[in-house]
PDB file of C-alpha atoms in Angstrom:
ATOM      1  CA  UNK A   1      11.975  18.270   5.242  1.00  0.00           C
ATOM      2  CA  UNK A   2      11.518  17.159   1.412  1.00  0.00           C
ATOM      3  CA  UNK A   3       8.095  17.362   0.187  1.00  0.00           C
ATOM      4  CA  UNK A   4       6.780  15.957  -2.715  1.00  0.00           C
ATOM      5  CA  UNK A   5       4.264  16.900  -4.917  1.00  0.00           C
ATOM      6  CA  UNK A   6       3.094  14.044  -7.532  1.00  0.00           C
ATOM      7  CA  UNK A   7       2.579  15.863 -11.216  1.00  0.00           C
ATOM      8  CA  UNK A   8      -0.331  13.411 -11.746  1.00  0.00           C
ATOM      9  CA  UNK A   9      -1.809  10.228  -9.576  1.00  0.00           C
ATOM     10  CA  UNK A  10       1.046   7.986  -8.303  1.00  0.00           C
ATOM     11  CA  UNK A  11       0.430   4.562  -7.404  1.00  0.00           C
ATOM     12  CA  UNK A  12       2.444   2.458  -5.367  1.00  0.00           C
ATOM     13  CA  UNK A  13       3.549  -0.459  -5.579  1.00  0.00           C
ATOM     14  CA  UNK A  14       0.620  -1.756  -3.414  1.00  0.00           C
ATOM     15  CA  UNK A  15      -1.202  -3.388  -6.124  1.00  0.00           C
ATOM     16  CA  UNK A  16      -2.922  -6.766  -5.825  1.00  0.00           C
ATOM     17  CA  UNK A  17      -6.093  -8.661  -6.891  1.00  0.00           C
ATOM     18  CA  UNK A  18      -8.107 -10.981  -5.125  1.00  0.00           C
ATOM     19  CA  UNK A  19      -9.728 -14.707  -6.761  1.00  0.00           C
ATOM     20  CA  UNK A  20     -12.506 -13.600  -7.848  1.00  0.00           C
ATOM     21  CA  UNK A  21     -16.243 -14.954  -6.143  1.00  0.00           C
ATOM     22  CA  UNK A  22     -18.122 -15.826  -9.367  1.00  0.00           C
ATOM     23  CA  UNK A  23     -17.994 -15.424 -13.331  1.00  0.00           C
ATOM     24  CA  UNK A  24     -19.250 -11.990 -13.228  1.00  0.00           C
ATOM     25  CA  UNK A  25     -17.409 -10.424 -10.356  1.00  0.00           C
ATOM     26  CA  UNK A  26     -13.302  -9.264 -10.183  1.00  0.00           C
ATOM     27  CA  UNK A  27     -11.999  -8.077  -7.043  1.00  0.00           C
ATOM     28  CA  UNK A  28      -8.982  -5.760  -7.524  1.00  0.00           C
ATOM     29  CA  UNK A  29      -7.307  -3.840  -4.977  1.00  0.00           C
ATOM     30  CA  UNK A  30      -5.256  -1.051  -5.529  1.00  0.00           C
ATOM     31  CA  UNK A  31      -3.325   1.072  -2.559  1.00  0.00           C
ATOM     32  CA  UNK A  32      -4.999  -1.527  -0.947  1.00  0.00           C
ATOM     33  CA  UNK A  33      -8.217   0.026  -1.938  1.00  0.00           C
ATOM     34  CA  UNK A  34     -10.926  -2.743  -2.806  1.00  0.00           C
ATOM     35  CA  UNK A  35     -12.823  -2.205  -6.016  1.00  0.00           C
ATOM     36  CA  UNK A  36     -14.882  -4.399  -7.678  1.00  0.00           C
ATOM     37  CA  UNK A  37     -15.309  -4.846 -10.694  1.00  0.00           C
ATOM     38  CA  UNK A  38     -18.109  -6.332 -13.506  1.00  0.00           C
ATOM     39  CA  UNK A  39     -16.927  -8.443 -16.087  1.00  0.00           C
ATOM     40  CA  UNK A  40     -14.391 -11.298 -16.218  1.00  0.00           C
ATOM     41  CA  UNK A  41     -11.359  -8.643 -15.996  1.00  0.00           C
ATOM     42  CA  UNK A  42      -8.289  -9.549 -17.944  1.00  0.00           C
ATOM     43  CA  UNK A  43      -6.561  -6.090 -17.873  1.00  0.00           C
ATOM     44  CA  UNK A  44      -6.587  -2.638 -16.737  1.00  0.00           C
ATOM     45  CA  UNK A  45      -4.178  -0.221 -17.679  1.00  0.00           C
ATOM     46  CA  UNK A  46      -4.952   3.487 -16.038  1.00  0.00           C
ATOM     47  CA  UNK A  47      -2.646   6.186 -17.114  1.00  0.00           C
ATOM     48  CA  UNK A  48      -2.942  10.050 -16.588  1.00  0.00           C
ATOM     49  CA  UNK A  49       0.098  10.673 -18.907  1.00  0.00           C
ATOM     50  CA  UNK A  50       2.710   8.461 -20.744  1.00  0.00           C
ATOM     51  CA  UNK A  51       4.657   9.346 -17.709  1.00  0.00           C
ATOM     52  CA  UNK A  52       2.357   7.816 -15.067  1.00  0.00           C
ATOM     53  CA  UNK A  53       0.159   5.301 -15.726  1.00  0.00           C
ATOM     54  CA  UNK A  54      -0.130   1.234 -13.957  1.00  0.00           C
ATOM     55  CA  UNK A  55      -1.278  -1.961 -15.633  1.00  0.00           C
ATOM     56  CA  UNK A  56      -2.542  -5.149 -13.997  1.00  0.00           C
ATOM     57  CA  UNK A  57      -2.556  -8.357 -15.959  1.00  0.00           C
ATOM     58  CA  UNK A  58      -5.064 -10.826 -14.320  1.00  0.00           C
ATOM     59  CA  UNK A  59      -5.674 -14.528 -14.856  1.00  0.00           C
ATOM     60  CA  UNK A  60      -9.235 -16.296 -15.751  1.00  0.00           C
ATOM     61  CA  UNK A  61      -9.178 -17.080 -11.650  1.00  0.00           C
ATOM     62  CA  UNK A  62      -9.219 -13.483 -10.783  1.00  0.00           C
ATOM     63  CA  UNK A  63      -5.433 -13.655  -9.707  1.00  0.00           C
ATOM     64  CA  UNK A  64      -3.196 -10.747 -10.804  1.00  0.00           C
ATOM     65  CA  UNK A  65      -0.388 -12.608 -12.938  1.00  0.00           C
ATOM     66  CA  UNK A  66       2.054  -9.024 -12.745  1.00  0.00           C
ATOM     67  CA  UNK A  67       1.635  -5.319 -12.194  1.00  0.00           C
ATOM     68  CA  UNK A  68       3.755  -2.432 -13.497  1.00  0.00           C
ATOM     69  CA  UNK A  69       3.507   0.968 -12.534  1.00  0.00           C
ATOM     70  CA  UNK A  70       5.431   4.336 -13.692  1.00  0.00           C
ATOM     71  CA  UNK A  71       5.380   7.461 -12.050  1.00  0.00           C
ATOM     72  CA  UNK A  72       6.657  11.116 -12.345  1.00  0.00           C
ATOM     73  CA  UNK A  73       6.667  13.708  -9.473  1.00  0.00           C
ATOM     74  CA  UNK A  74       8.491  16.572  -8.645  1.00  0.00           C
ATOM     75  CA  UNK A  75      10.280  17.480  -5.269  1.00  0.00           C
ATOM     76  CA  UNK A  76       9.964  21.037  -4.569  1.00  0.00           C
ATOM     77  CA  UNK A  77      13.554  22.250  -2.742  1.00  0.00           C
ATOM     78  CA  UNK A  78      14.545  26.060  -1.675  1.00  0.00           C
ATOM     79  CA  UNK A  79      16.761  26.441  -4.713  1.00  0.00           C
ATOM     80  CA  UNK A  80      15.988  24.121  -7.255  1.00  0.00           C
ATOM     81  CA  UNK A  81      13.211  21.414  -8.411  1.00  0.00           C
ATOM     82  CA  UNK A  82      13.975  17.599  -8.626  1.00  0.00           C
ATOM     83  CA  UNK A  83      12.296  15.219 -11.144  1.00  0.00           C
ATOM     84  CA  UNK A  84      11.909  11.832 -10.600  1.00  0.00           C
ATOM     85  CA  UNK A  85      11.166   8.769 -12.702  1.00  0.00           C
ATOM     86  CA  UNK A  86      10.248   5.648 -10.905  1.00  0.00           C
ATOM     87  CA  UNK A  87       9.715   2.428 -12.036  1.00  0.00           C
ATOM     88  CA  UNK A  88       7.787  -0.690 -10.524  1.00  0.00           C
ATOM     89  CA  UNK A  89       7.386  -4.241 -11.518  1.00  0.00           C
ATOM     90  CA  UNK A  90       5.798  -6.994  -9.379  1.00  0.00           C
ATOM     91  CA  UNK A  91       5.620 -10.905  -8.743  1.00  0.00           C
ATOM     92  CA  UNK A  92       2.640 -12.318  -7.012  1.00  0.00           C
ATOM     93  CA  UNK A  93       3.002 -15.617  -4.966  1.00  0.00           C
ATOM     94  CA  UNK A  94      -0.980 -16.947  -4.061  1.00  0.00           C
ATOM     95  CA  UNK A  95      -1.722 -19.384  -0.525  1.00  0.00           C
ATOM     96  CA  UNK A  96      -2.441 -22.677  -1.857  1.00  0.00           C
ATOM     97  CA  UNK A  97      -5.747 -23.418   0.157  1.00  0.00           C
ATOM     98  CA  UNK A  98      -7.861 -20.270  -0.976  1.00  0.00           C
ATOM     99  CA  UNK A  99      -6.474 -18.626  -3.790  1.00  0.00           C
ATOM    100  CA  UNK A 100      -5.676 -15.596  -2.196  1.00  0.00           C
ATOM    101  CA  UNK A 101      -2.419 -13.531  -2.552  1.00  0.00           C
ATOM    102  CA  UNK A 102       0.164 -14.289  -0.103  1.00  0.00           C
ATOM    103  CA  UNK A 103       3.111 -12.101  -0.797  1.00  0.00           C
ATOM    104  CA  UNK A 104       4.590  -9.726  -3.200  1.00  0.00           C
ATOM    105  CA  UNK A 105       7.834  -9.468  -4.249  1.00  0.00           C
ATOM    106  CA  UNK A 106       8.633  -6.185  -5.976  1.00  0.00           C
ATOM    107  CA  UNK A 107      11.971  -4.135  -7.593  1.00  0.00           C
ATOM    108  CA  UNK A 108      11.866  -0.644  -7.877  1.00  0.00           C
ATOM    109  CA  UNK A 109      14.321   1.222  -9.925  1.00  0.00           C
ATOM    110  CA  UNK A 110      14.263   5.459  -9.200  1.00  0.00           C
ATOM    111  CA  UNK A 111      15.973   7.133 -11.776  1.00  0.00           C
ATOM    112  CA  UNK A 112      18.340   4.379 -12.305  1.00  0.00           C
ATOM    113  CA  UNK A 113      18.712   3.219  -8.904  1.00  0.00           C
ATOM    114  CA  UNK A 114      17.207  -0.405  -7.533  1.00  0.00           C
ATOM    115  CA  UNK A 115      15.479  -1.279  -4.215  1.00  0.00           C
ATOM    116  CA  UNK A 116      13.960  -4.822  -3.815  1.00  0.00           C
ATOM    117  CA  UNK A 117      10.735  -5.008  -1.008  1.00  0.00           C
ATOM    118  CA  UNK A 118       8.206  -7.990  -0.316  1.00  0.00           C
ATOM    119  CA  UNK A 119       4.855  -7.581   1.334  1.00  0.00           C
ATOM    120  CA  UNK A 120       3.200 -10.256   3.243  1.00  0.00           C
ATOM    121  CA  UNK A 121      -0.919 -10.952   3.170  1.00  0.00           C
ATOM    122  CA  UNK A 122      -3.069 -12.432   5.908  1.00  0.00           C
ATOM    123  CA  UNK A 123      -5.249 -15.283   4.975  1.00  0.00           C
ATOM    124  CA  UNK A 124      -8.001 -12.882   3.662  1.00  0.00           C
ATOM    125  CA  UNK A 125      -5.126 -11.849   1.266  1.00  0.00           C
ATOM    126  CA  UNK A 126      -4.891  -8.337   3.087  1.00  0.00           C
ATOM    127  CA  UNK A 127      -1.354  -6.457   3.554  1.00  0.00           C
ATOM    128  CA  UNK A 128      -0.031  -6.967   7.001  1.00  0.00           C
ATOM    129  CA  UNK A 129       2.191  -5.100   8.960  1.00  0.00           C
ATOM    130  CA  UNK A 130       6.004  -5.347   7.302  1.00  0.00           C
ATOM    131  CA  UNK A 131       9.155  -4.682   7.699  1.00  0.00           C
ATOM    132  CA  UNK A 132      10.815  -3.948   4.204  1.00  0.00           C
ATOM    133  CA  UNK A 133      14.115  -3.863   4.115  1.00  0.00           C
ATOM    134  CA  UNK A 134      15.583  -1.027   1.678  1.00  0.00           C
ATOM    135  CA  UNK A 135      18.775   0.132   0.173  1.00  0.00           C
ATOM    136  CA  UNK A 136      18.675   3.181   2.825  1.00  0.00           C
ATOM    137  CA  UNK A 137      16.601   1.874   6.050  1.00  0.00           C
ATOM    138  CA  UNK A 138      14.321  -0.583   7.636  1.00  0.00           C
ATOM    139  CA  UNK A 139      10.412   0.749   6.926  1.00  0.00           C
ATOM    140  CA  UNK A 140       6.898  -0.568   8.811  1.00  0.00           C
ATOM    141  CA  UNK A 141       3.529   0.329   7.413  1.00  0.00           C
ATOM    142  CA  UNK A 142       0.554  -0.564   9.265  1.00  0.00           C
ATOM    143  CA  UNK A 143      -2.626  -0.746   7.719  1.00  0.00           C
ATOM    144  CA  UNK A 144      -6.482  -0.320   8.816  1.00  0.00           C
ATOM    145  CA  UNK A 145      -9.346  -1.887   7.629  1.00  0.00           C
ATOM    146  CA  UNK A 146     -13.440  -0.519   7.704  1.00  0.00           C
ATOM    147  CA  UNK A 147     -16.137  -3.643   7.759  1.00  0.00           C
ATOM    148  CA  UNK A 148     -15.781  -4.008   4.242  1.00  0.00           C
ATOM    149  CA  UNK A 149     -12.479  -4.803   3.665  1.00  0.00           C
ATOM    150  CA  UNK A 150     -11.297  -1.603   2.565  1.00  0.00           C
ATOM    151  CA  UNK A 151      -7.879   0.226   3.642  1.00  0.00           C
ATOM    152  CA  UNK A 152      -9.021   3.338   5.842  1.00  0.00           C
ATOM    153  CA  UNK A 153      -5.652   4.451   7.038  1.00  0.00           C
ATOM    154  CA  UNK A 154      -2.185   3.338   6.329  1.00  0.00           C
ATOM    155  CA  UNK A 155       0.825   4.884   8.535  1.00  0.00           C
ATOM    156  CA  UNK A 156       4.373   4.821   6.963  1.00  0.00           C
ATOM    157  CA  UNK A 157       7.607   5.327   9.308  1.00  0.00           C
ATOM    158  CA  UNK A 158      11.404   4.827   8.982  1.00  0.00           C
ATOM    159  CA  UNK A 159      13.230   3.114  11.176  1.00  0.00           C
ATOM    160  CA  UNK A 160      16.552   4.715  12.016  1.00  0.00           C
ATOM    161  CA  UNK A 161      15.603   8.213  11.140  1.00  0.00           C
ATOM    162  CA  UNK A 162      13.820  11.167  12.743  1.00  0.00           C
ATOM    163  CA  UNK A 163      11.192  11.413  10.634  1.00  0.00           C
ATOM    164  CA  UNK A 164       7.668  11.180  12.145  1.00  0.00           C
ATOM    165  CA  UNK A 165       5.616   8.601  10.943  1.00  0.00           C
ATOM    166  CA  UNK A 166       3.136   9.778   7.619  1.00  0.00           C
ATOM    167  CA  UNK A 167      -0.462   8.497   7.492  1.00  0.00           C
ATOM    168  CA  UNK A 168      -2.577   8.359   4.680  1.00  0.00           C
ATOM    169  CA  UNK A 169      -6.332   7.907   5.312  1.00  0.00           C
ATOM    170  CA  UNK A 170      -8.903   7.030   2.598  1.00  0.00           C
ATOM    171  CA  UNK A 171     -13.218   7.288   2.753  1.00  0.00           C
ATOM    172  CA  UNK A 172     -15.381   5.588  -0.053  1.00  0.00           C
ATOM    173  CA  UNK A 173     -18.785   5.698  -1.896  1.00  0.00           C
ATOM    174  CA  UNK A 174     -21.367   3.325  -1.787  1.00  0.00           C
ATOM    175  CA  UNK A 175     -19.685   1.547  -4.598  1.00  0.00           C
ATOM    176  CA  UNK A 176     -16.695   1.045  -2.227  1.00  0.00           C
ATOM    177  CA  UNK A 177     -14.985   3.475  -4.750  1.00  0.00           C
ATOM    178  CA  UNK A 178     -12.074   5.969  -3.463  1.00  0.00           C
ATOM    179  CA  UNK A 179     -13.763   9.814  -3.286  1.00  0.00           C
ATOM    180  CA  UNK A 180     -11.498  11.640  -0.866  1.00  0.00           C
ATOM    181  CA  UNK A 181      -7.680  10.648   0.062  1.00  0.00           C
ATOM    182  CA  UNK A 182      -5.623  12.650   2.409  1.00  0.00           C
ATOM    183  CA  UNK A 183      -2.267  12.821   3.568  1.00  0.00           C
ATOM    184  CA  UNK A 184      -0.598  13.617   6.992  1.00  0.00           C
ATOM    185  CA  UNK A 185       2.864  14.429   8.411  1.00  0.00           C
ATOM    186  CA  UNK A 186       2.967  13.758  11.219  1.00  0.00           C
ATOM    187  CA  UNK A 187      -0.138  11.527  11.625  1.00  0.00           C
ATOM    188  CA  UNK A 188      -2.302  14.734  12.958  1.00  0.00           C
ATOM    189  CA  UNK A 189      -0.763  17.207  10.462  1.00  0.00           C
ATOM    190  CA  UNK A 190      -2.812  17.392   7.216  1.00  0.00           C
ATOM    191  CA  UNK A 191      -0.430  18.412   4.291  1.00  0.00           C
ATOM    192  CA  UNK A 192      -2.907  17.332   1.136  1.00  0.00           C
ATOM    193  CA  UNK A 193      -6.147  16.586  -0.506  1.00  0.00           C
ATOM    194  CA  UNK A 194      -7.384  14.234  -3.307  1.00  0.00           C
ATOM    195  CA  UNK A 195     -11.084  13.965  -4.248  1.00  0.00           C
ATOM    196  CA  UNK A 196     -12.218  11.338  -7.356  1.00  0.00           C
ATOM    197  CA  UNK A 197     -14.915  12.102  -9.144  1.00  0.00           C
ATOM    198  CA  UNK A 198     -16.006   9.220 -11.767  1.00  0.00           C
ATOM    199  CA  UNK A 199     -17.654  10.942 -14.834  1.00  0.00           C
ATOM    200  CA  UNK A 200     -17.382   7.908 -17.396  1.00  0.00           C
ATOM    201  CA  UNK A 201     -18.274   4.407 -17.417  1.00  0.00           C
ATOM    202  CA  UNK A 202     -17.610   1.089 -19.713  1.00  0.00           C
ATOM    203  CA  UNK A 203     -20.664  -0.897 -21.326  1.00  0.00           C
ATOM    204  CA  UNK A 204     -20.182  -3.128 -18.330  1.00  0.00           C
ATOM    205  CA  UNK A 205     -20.598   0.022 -15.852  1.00  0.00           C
ATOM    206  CA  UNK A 206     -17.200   0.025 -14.552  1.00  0.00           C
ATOM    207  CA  UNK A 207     -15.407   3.265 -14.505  1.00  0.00           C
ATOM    208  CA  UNK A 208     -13.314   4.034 -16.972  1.00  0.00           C
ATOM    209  CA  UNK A 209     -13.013   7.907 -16.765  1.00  0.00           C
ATOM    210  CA  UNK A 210     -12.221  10.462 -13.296  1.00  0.00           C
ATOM    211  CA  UNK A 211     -11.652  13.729 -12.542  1.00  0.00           C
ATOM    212  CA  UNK A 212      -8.722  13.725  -9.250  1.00  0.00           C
ATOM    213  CA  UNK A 213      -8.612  17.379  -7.713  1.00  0.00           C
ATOM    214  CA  UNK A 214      -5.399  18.075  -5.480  1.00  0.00           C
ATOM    215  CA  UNK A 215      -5.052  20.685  -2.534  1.00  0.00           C
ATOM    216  CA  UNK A 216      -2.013  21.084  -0.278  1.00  0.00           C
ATOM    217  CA  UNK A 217      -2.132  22.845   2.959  1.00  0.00           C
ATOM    218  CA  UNK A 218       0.894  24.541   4.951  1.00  0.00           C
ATOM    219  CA  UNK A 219       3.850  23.894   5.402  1.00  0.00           C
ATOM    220  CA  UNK A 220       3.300  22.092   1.651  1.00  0.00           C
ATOM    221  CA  UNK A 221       2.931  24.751  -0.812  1.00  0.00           C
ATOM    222  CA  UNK A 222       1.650  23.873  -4.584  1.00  0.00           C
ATOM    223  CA  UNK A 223      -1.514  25.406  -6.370  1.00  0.00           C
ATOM    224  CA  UNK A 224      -4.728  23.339  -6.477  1.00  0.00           C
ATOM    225  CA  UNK A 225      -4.719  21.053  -9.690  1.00  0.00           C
ATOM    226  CA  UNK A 226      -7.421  18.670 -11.551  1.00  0.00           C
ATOM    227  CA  UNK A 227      -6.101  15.861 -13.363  1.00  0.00           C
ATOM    228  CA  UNK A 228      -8.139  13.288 -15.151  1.00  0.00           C
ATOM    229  CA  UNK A 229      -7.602   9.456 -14.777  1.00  0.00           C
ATOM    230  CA  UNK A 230      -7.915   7.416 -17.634  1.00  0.00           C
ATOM    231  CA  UNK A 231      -8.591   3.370 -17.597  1.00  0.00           C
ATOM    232  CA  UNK A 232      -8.747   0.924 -19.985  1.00  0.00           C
ATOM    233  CA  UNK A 233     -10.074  -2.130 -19.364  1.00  0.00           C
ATOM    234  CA  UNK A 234     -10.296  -5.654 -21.011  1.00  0.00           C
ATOM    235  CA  UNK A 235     -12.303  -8.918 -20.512  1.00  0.00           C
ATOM    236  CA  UNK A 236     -12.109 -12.715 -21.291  1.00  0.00           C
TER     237      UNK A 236
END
């Protein structure tokens, strides 16, 4: 088995926003975690280095207009370590009758390489279960949702292989804000640990500043990290 140990916060490529319910109010979601936001957001770019960082473009209806997102990580082997570089750009297509996202078509290119994938929404403009077809094999996620709209688990498998499916399950703060993500392989085997802790906020009391701690538990072996998350966000 290949495990994978991201050298700062990776996120994937899904990354959409949802028309926003007044002038004051953006609704972003990002891993499928909801967040929202004060302010009439235009931008948000979040980096932890030049190597890994994501930037939403919205328009004045709340809509994200494209998303871009670069990460590094590092594949730990027996007898040697792997770096990758992967890039991701997305198109947004929105459902006519409510302004909500409807699919996303995205291209990612690892370390030179390209892969195409599109994600279908329900009406609510939540991810439903896919099938994504890649350069490789077939893939289905599955997604779960608490009461207010935010993604609780999501379970990745490969069609084809061997390979047990991976969940990743996520629990929230008051403010509906990520504090604890964890990752399993198999879906009962806990392999790692992320915590957020948000230290700094913007005049408009959105965070713009967190602390991530990592763990890993056996059979995935790296020391316990702290990276900080850095966001900068713009308004119309």
């Amino acid at each position: 088995m290949r495990y994978q140990t991201s050298i700062l916060l990776i996120i994937s490529l899904l990354v959409f926003t949802c028309k926003k319910t007044d002038s004051t109010k953006t609704k972003v979601n990002i891993n499928g975690k909801t967040e929202t936001l004060n302010g009439h957001v235009k931008e948000i770019y979040s980096y932890s280095s030049k190597y890994d960082f994501t930037r939403l473009t919205i328009d004045q209806e709340g809509r994200t207009l494209t998303s871009s997102v670069n990460t590094l990580s590092i594949a730990i082997l027996e007898n040697r370590t792997d770096t990758t570089i992967t890039k991701e750009n997305t198109t947004y297509t929105y459902n006519d009758k409510n302004g909500k996202v409807k699919s996303m078509i995205g291209e990612t290119i690892t370390n030179g390489s390209k892969e195409s994938s599109k994600l279908n929404f329900d009406t609510l403009g939540r991810p439903i279960d896919d099938k994504g077809d890649t350069i490789i094999t077939h893939n289905v996620n599955r997604y779960k949702y608490d009461k207010h709209g935010n993604l609780i688990e999501f379970i990745y498998a490969e069609w084809e292989t061997k390979l047990e499916p991976t969940a990743t399950r996520y629990k929230y703060d008051k403010q509906n804000r990520v504090i604890e993500e964890t990752e399993y392989e198999p879906v009962d085997l806990l392999l790692s640990k992320k915590t957020y802790e948000y230290t700094v906020v913007d005049s408009k009391k959105n965070w713009i500043k967190a602390i991530v701690r990592y763990k890993a538990y056996p059979p995935l072996h790296f020391d316990p990290r702290t990276d900080t998350i850095t966001r900068k966000i713009s308004y119309y």
